[in-house]
């Protein structure tokens, strides 16, 4: 049997294969940028913005936007990161990255001196995600918010509990 030659069908197949390869390349770059952001590499923010501009409908857009906001937070540009994290939460309330955003928003507020606003967000985070890797830091920062708000008794109580729960804990990031 002879296979029919159909140039239009062949072109469609090639176009789909090119699109898939392009998506694979973008996804790999996103993964690389995630590491770059966490390492504080220069240029990661710009590259994240380029990806957002080039691929406005990419399935990973929520993740890219999260890492863009995180990159800005890592540069101690907390007013900007707070706006971006809030915007992210409004746009993607059901995304799987939500727990990370719900942690980094009050962290940005904490380092921006917004202790009164950060404290209930830390408490909400802890109520929802008690067993995550960020829970010890969230609990510690909540206690420090109390200290900054001059609730010394509450801070002391929370820190004693924290020390009993996490006697060997060390922080991953100090802004």
Coordinates of C-alpha atoms in Angstrom, one line a residue, residues 11 21 23 34 44 46-48 61 64 67 71 74-75 88-89 103-104 106-107 113 133 141 144 159 164 174:
X11 CA 3.0 21.1 7.6
X21 CA 9.2 22.0 21.4
X23 CA 6.7 25.1 25.1
X34 CA 13.0 29.8 39.6
X44 CA 16.1 37.0 36.5
X46 CA 13.9 41.0 33.4
X47 CA 13.9 37.5 31.9
X48 CA 10.7 36.7 33.8
X61 CA 1.9 32.2 33.8
X64 CA 6.1 33.0 36.3
X67 CA 8.6 34.2 40.7
X71 CA 12.4 38.3 42.6
X74 CA 14.4 39.3 47.2
X75 CA 15.7 42.7 46.1
X88 CA -1.5 37.5 42.0
X89 CA -3.9 36.3 44.7
X103 CA 3.6 33.0 52.8
X104 CA 5.6 35.6 50.9
X106 CA 3.2 38.7 54.9
X107 CA 7.0 38.2 54.7
X113 CA 7.5 47.3 58.7
X133 CA 8.3 24.0 55.1
X141 CA 7.7 36.1 62.2
X144 CA 8.2 39.1 66.0
X159 CA 8.6 32.3 71.1
X164 CA 9.9 24.0 72.0
X174 CA 16.9 36.7 56.0

